[in-house]
PDB file of C-alpha atoms in Angstrom:
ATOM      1  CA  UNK A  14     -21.351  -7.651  11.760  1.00  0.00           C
ATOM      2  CA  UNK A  15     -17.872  -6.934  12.563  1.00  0.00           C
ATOM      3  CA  UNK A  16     -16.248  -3.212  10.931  1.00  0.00           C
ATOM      4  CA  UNK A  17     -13.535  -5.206   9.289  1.00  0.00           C
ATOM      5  CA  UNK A  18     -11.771  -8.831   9.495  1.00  0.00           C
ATOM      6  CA  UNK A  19     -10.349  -9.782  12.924  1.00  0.00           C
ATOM      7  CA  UNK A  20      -7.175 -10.423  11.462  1.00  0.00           C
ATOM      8  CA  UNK A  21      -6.783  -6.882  10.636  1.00  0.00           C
ATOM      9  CA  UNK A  22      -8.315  -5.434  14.007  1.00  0.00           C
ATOM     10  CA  UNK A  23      -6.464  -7.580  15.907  1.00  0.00           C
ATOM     11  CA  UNK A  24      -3.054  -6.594  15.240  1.00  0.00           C
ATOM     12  CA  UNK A  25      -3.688  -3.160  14.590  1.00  0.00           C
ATOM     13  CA  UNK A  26      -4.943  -2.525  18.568  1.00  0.00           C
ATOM     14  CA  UNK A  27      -1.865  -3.932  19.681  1.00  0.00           C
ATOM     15  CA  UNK A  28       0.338  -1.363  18.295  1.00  0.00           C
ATOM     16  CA  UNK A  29      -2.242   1.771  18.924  1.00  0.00           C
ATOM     17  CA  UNK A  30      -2.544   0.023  22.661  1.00  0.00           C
ATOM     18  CA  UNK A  31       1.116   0.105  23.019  1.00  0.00           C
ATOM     19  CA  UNK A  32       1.010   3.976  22.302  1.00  0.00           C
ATOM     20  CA  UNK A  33      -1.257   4.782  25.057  1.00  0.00           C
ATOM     21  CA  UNK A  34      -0.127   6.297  27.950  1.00  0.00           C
ATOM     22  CA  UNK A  35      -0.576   4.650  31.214  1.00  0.00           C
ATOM     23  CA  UNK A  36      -4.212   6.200  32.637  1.00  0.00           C
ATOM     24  CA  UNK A  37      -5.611   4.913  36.402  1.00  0.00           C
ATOM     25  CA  UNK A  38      -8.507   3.361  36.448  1.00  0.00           C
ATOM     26  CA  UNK A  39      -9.776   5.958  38.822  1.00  0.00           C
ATOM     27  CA  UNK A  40      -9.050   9.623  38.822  1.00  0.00           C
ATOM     28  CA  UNK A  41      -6.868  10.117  41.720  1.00  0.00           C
ATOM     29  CA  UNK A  42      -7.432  13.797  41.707  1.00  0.00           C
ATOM     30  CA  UNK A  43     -11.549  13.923  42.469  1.00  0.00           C
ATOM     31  CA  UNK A  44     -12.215  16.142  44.673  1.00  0.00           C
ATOM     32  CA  UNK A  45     -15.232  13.548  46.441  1.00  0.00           C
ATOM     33  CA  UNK A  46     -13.416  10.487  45.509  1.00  0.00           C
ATOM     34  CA  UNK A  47     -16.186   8.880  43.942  1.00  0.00           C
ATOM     35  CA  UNK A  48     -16.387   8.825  40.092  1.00  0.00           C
ATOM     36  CA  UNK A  49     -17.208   6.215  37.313  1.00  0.00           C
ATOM     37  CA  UNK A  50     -14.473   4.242  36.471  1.00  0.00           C
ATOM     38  CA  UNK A  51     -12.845   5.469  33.211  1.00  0.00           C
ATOM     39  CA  UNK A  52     -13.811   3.195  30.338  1.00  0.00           C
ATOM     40  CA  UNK A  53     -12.297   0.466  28.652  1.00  0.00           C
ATOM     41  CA  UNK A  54      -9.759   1.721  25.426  1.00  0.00           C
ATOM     42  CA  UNK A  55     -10.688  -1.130  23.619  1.00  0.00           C
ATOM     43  CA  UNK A  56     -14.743  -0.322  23.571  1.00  0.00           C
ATOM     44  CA  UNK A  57     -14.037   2.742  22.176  1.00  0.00           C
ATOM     45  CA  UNK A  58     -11.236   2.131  19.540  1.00  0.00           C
ATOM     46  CA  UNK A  59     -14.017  -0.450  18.268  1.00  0.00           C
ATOM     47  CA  UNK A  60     -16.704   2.627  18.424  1.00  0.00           C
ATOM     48  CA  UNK A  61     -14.582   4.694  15.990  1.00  0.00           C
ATOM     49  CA  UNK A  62     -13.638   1.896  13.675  1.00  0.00           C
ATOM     50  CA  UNK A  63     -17.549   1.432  13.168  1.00  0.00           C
ATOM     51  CA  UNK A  64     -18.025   5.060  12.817  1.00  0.00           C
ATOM     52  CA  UNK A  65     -14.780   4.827  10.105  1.00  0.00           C
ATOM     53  CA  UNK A  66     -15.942   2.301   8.556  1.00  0.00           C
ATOM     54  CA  UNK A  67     -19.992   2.677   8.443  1.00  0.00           C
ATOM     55  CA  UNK A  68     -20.364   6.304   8.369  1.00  0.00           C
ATOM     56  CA  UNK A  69     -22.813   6.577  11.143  1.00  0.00           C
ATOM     57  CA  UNK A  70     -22.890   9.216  13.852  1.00  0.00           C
ATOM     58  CA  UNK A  71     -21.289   8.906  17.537  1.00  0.00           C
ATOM     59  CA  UNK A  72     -24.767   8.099  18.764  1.00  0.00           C
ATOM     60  CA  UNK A  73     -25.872   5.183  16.378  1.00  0.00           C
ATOM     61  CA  UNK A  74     -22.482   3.416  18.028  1.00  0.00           C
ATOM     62  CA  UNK A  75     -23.193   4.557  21.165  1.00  0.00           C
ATOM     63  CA  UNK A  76     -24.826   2.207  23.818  1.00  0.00           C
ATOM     64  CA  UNK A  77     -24.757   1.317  27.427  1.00  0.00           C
ATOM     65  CA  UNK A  78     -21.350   0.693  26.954  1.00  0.00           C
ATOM     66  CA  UNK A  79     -20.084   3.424  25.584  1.00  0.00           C
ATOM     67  CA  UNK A  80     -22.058   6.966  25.075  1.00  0.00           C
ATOM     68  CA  UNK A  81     -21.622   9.299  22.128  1.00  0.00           C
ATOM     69  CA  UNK A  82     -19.724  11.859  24.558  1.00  0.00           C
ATOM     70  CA  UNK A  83     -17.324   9.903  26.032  1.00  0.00           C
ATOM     71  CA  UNK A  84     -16.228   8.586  22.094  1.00  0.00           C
ATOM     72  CA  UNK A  85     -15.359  12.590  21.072  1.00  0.00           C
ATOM     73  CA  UNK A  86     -14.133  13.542  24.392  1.00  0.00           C
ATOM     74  CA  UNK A  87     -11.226   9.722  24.229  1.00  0.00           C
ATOM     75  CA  UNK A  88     -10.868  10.818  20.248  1.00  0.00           C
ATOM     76  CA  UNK A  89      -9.832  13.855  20.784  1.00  0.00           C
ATOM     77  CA  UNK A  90      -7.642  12.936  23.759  1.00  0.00           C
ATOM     78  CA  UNK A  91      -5.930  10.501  21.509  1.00  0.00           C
ATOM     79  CA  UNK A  92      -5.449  13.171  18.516  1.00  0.00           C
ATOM     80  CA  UNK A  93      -3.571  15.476  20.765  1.00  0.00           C
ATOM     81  CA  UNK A  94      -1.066  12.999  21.836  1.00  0.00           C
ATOM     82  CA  UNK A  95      -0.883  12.062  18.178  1.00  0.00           C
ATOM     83  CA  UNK A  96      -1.297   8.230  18.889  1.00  0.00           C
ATOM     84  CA  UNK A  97      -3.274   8.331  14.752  1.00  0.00           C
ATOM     85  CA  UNK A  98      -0.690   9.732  13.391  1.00  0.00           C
ATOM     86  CA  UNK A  99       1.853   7.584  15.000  1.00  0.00           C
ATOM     87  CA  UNK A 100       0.141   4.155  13.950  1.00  0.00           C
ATOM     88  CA  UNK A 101      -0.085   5.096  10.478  1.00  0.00           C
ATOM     89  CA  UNK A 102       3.456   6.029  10.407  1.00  0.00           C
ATOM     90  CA  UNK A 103       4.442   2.959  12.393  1.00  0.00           C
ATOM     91  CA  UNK A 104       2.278   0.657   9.606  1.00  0.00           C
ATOM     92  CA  UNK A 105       4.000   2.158   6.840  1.00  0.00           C
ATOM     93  CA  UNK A 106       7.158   1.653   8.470  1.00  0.00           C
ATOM     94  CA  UNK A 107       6.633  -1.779   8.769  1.00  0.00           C
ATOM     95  CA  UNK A 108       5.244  -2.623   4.848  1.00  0.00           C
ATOM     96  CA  UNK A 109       8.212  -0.687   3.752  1.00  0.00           C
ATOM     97  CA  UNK A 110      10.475  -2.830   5.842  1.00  0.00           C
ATOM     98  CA  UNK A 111       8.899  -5.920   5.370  1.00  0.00           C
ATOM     99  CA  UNK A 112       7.801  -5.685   1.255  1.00  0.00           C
ATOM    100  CA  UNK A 113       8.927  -2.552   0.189  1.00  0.00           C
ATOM    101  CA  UNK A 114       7.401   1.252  -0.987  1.00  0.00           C
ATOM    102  CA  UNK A 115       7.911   1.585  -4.893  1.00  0.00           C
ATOM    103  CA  UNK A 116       8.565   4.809  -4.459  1.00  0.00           C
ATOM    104  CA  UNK A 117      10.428   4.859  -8.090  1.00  0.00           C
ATOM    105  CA  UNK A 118       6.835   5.609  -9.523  1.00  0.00           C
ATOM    106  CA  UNK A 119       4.255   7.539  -7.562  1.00  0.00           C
ATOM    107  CA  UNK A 120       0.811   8.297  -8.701  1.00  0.00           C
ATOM    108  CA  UNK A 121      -1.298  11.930  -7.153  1.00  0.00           C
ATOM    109  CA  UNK A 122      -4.658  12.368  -7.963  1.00  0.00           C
ATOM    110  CA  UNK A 123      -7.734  14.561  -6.520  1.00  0.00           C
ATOM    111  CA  UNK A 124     -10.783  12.854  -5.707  1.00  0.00           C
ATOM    112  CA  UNK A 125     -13.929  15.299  -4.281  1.00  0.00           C
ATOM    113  CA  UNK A 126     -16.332  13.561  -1.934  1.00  0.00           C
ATOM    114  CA  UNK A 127     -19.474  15.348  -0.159  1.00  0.00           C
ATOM    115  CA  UNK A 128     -19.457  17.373   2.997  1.00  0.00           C
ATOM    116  CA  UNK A 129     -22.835  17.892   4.154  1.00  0.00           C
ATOM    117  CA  UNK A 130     -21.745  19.617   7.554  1.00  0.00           C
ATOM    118  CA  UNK A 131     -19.362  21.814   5.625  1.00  0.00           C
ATOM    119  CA  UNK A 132     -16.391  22.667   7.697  1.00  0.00           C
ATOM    120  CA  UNK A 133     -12.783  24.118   7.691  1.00  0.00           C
ATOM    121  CA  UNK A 134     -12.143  21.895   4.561  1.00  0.00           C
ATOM    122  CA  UNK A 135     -15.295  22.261   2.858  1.00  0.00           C
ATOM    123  CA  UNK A 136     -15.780  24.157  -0.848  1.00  0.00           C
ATOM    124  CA  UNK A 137     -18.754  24.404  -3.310  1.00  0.00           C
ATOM    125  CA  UNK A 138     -18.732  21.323  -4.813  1.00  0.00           C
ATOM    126  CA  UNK A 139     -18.666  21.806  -8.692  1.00  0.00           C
ATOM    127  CA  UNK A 140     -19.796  18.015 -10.097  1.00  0.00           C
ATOM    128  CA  UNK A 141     -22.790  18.486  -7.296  1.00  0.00           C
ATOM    129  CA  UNK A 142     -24.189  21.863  -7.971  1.00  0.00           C
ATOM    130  CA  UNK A 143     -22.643  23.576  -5.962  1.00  0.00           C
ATOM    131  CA  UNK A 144     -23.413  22.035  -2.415  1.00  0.00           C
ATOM    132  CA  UNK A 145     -20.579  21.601   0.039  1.00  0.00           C
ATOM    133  CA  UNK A 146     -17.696  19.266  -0.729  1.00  0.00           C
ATOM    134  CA  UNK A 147     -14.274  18.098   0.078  1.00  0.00           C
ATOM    135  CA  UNK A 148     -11.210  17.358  -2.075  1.00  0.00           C
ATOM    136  CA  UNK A 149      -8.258  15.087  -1.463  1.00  0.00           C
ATOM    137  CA  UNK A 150      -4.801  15.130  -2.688  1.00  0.00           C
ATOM    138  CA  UNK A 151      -3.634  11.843  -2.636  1.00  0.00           C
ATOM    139  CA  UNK A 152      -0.323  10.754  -3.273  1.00  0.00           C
ATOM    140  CA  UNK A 153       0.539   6.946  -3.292  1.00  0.00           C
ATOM    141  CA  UNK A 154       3.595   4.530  -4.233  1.00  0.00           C
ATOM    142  CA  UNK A 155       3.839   1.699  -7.641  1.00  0.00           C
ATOM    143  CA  UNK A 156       1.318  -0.423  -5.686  1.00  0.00           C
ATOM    144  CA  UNK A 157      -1.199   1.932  -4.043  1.00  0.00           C
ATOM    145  CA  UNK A 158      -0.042   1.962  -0.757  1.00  0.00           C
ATOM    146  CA  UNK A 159      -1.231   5.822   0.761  1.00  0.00           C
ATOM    147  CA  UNK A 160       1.716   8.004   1.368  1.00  0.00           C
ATOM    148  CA  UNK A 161      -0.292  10.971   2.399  1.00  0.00           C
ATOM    149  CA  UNK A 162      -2.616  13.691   1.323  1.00  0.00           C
ATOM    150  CA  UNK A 163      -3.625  17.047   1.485  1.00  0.00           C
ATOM    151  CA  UNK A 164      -7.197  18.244   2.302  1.00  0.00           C
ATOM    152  CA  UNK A 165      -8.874  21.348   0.371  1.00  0.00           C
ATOM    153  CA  UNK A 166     -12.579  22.474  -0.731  1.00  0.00           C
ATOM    154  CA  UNK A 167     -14.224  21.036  -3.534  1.00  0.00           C
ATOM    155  CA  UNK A 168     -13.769  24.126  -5.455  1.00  0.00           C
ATOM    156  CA  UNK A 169     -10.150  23.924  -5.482  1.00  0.00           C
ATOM    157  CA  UNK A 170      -8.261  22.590  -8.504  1.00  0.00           C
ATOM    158  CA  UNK A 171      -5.543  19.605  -8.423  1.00  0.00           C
ATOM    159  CA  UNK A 172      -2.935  21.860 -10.178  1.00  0.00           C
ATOM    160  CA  UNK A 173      -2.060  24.127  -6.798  1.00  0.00           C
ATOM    161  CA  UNK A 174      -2.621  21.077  -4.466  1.00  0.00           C
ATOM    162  CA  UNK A 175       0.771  19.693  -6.123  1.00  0.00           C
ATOM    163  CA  UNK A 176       3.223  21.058  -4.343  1.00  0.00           C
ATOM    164  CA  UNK A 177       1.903  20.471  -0.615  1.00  0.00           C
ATOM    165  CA  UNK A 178       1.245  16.967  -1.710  1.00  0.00           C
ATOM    166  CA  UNK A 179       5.245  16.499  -3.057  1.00  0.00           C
ATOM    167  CA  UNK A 180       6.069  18.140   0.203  1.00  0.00           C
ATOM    168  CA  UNK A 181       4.943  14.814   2.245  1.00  0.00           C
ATOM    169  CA  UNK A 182       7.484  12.685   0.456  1.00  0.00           C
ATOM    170  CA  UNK A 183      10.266  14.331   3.155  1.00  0.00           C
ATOM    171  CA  UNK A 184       8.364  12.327   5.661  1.00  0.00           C
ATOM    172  CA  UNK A 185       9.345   9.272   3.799  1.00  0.00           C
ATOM    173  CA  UNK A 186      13.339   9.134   4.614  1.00  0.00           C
ATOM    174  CA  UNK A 187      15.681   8.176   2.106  1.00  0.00           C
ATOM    175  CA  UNK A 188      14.565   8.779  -1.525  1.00  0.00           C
ATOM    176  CA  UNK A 189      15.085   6.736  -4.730  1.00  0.00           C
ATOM    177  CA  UNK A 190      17.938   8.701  -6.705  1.00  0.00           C
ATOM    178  CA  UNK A 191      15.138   8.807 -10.132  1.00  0.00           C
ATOM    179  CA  UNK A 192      11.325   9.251  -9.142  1.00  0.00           C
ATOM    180  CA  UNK A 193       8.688   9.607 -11.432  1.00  0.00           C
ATOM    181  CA  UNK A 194       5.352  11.098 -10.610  1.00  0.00           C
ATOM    182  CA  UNK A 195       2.487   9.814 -12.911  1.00  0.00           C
ATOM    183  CA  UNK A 196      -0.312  12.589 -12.978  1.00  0.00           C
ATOM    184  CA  UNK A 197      -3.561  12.908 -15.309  1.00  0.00           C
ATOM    185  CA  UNK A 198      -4.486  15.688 -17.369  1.00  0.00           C
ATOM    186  CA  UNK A 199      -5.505  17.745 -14.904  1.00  0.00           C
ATOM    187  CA  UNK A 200      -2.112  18.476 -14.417  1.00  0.00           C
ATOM    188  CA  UNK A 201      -0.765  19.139 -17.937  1.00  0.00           C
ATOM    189  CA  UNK A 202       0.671  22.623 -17.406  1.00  0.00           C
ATOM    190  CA  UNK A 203       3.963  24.320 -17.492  1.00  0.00           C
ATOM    191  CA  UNK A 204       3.597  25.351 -13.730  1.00  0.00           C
ATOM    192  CA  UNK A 205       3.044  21.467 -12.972  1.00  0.00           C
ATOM    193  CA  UNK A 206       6.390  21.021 -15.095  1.00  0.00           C
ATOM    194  CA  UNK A 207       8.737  23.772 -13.545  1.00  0.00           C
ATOM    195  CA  UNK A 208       7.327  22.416  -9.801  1.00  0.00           C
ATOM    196  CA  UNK A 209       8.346  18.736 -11.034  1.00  0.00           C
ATOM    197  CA  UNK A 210      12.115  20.220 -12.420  1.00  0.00           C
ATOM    198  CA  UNK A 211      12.622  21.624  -9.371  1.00  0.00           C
ATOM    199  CA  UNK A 212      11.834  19.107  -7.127  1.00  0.00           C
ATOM    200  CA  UNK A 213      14.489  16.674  -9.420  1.00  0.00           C
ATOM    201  CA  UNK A 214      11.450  14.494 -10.220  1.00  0.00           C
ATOM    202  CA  UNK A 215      10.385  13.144 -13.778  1.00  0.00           C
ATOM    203  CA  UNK A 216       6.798  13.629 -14.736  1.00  0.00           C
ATOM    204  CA  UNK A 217       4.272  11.435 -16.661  1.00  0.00           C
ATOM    205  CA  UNK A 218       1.769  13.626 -17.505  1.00  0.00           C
ATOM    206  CA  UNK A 219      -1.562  12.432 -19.519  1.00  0.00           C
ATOM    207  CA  UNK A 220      -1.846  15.521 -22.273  1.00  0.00           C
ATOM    208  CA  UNK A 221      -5.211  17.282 -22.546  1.00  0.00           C
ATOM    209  CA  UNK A 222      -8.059  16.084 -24.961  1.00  0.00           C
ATOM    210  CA  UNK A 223      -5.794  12.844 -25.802  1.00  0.00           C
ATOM    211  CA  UNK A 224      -8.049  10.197 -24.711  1.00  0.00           C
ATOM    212  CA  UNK A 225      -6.482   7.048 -23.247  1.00  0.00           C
ATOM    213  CA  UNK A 226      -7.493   3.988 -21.105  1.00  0.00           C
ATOM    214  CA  UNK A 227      -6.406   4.454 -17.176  1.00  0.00           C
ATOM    215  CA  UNK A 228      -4.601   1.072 -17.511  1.00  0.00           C
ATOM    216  CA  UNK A 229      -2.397   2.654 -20.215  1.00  0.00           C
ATOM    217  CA  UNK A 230      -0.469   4.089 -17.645  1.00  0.00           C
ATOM    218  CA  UNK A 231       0.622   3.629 -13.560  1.00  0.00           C
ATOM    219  CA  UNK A 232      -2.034   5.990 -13.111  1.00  0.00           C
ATOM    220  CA  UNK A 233      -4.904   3.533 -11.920  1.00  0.00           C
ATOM    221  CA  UNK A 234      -3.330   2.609  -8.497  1.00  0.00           C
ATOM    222  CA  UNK A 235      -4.078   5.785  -7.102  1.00  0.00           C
ATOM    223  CA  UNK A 236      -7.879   5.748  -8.551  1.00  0.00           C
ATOM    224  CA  UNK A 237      -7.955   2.224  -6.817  1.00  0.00           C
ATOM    225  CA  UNK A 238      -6.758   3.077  -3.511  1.00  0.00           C
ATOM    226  CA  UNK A 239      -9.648   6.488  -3.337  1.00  0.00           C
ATOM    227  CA  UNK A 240     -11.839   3.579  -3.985  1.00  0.00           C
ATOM    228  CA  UNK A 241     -10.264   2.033  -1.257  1.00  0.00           C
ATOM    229  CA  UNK A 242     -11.022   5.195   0.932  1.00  0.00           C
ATOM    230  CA  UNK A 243     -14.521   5.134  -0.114  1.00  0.00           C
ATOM    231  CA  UNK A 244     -15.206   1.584   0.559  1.00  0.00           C
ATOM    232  CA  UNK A 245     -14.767   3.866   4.641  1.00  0.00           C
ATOM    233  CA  UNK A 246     -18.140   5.448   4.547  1.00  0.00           C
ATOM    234  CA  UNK A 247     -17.232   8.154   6.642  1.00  0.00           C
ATOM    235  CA  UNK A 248     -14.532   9.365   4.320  1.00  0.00           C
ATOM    236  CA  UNK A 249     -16.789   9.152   0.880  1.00  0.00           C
ATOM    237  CA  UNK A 250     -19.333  11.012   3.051  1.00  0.00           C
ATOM    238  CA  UNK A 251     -18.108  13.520   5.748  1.00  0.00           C
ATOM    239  CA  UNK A 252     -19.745  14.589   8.663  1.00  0.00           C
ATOM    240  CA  UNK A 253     -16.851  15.970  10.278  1.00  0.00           C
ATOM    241  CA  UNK A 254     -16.144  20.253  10.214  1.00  0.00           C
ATOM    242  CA  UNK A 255     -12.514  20.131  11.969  1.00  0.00           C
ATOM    243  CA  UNK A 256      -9.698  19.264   9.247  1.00  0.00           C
ATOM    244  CA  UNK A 257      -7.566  17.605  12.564  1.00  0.00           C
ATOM    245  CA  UNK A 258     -10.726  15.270  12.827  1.00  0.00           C
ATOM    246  CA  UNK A 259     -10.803  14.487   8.797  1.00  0.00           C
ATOM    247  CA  UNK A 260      -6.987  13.756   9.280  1.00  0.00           C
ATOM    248  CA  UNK A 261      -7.690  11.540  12.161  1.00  0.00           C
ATOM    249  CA  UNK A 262      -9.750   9.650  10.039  1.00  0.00           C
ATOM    250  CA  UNK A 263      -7.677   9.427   6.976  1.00  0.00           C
ATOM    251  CA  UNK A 264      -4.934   8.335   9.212  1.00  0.00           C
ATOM    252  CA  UNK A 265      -6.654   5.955  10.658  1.00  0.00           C
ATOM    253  CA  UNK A 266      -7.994   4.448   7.163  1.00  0.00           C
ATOM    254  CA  UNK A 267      -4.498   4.830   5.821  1.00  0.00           C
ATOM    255  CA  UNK A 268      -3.370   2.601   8.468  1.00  0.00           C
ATOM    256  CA  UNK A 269      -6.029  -0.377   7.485  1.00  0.00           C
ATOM    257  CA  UNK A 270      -5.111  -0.159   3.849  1.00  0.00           C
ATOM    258  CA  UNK A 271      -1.191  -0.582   4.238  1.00  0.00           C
ATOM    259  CA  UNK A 272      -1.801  -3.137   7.147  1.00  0.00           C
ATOM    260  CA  UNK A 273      -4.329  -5.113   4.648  1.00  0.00           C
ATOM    261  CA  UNK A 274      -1.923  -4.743   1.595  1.00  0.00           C
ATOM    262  CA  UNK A 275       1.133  -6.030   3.720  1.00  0.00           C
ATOM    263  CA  UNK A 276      -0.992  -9.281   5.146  1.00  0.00           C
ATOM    264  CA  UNK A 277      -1.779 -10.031   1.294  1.00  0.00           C
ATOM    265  CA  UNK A 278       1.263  -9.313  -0.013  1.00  0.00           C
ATOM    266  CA  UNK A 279       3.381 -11.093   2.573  1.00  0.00           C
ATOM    267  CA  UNK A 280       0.964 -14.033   2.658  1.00  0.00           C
ATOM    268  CA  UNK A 281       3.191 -15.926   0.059  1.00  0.00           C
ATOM    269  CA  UNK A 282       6.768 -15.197   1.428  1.00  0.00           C
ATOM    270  CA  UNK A 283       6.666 -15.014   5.144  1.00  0.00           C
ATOM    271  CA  UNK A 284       5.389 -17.391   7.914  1.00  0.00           C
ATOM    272  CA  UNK A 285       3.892 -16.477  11.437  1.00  0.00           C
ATOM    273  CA  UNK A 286       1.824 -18.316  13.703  1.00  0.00           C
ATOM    274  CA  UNK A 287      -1.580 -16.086  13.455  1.00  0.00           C
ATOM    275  CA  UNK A 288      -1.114 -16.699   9.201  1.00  0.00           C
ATOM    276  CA  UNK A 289      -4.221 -17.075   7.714  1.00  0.00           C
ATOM    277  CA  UNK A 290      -4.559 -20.408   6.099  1.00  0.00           C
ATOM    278  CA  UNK A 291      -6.057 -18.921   2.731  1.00  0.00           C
ATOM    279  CA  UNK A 292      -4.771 -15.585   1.279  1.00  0.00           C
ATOM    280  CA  UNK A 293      -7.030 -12.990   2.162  1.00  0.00           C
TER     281      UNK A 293
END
C-alpha cells in the first residue's frame, strides 16, 4: 500500500533530489578502504514518508533495505542542510505562482494532539487529563493552504501563541495592502486586538458565549487543513521529543498538502503531459 498517490510522490522527490548535495558512492576518506556502499536517497525518503504518513516507528519501516539507524542518522543529515525546509518553501512558491495565496483573509487556530514521548514541545494536556501533549499554531491563507506554525505544550493557550504565529507572514514577501485575520473565540481579548492594530491587520474575531456555526465565517479552512495534518499519523500522534524533528515533519506534511491542493486546483486551467486524466 503505497504512503500517498504516485502522482504526488513523484514530483515531490524530484525537487527534494535536486537539493541534495552531491555524496560518493563510497567514502573516499576510510581509513581501510572497504565500507558498505552508502544507500540509495530514494529508499529512505520513501522510509520517512511511511513513517509521516503511518505513524509507525523507524523500525516497523525498516528492512533489509534500509535499517532503522541509517533512516535517523540520513534525516538528520538532511535537517541540517535544511533540504525540509527548503521544499516546503519551494512548494509554496510554486502554488503561489501558479494559483495564488489568498492572503487577503487568513485563518490561525490551535489544535492539541498527544505526545506520548513528551519532549521539548510537550505540556500537560488539559482535554486528556493531564498526560503529555502538543499544541500547534497554525496559520493558513482563504483556501487552507499552510503558511506556517508555531509549536508549544498542550498547556499553553492560543492567545500568547499569536504573535509568533503573525511573525511567519514576513517569510511570505510582498503583503496584501488590507489583511484580515479570522480567529475564534479563543482569541476575543483586548491584547489579541492591540497585537492585530499594531501589526496594521483587521481582525474577525468570534465573541465569547455567542454560539455560531464554523461555516458562518472563513474560519473552517484552517479546522480543515489540522484535519489535513491529522489524516499524517505521525503528526496527530507524536513520537518525536526534538521540536527540529516535529518541524521536519510538519514541513514535510506542509509540503504534500500545498503540492496536493495545487494538482487539484490547477487540474482545470493548466495542461502538462503527466496530467491526470480525472481530477484527483
Amino acid at each position: 500500500m503505497p504512503a500517498i498517490p504516485a502522482r504526488l510522490i513523484e514530483p515531490l522527490w524530484v525537487q527534494f533530489s535536486a537539493l541534495l548535495p552531491e555524496r560518493p558512492t563510497f567514502d573516499p576518506g576510510h581509513p581501510l578502504g572497504v565500507h558498505r556502499r552508502r544507500l540509495d536517497d530514494r529508499i529512505v525518503f520513501d522510509k520517512l514518508i511511511q513513517v509521516l504518513r503511518f505513524g509507525c516507528s523507524y523500525q516497523a519501516v525498516a528492512d533489509s533495505t534500509c535499517s532503522a539507524t541509517t533512516i535517523r542518522s540520513r534525516r538528520d543529515e538532511w535537517i541540517k542542510l535544511g533540504v525540509f525546509a527548503q521544499l516546503r518553501h519551494i512548494v509554496l512558491e510554486c502554488y503561489d505562482r501558479i494559483v495564488g495565496l489568498a492572503l487577503e483573509e487568513i485563518s490561525i487556530d490551535g489544535c492539541i494532539t498527544k505526545a506520548p514521548g513528551g519532549g521539548e514541545v510537550a505540556g500537560r494536556s488539559p482535554v486528556d487529563r493531564g498526560k503529555q501533549g502538543m499544541k500547534r499554531s497554525l496559520m493558513v491563507d482563504g483556501y487552507g493552504i499552510p503558511l506556517g506554525r508555531v509549536l508549544a505544550g498542550a498547556n499553553r493557550h492560543d492567545s500568547p501563541l499569536l504573535a509568533p504565529t503573525l511573525d511567519k507572514l514576513d517569510d511570505l514577501g510582498p503583503l496584501p495592502d488590507v489583511i484580515t485575520v479570522n480567529l475564534d473565540a479563543g482569541y476575543d481579548s483586548q491584547t489579541t486586538r492591540d497585537e492585530l492594530t499594531s501589526r496594521n491587520l483587521t481582525g474577525r474575531i468570534a465573541h465569547k458565549g455567542d454560539k455560531a456555526p464554523i461555516q458562518a465565517s472563513r474560519r473552517w479552512h484552517v479546522e480543515r487543513t489540522n484535519a489535513w495534518h491529522s489524516a499524517f499519523n505521525r503528526l496527530q500522534r507524536c513520537y518525536e521529543r526534538r521540536e527540529i524533528v516535529i518541524d521536519t515533519f510538519f514541513d514535510l506534511a506542509d509540503a504534500i498538502v500545498a503540492l496536493r491542493s495545487l494538482i487539484r486546483r490547477a487540474w482545470a486551467a493548466h495542461r502538462w503531459e503527466t496530467r491526470p486524466r480525472r481530477r484527483p
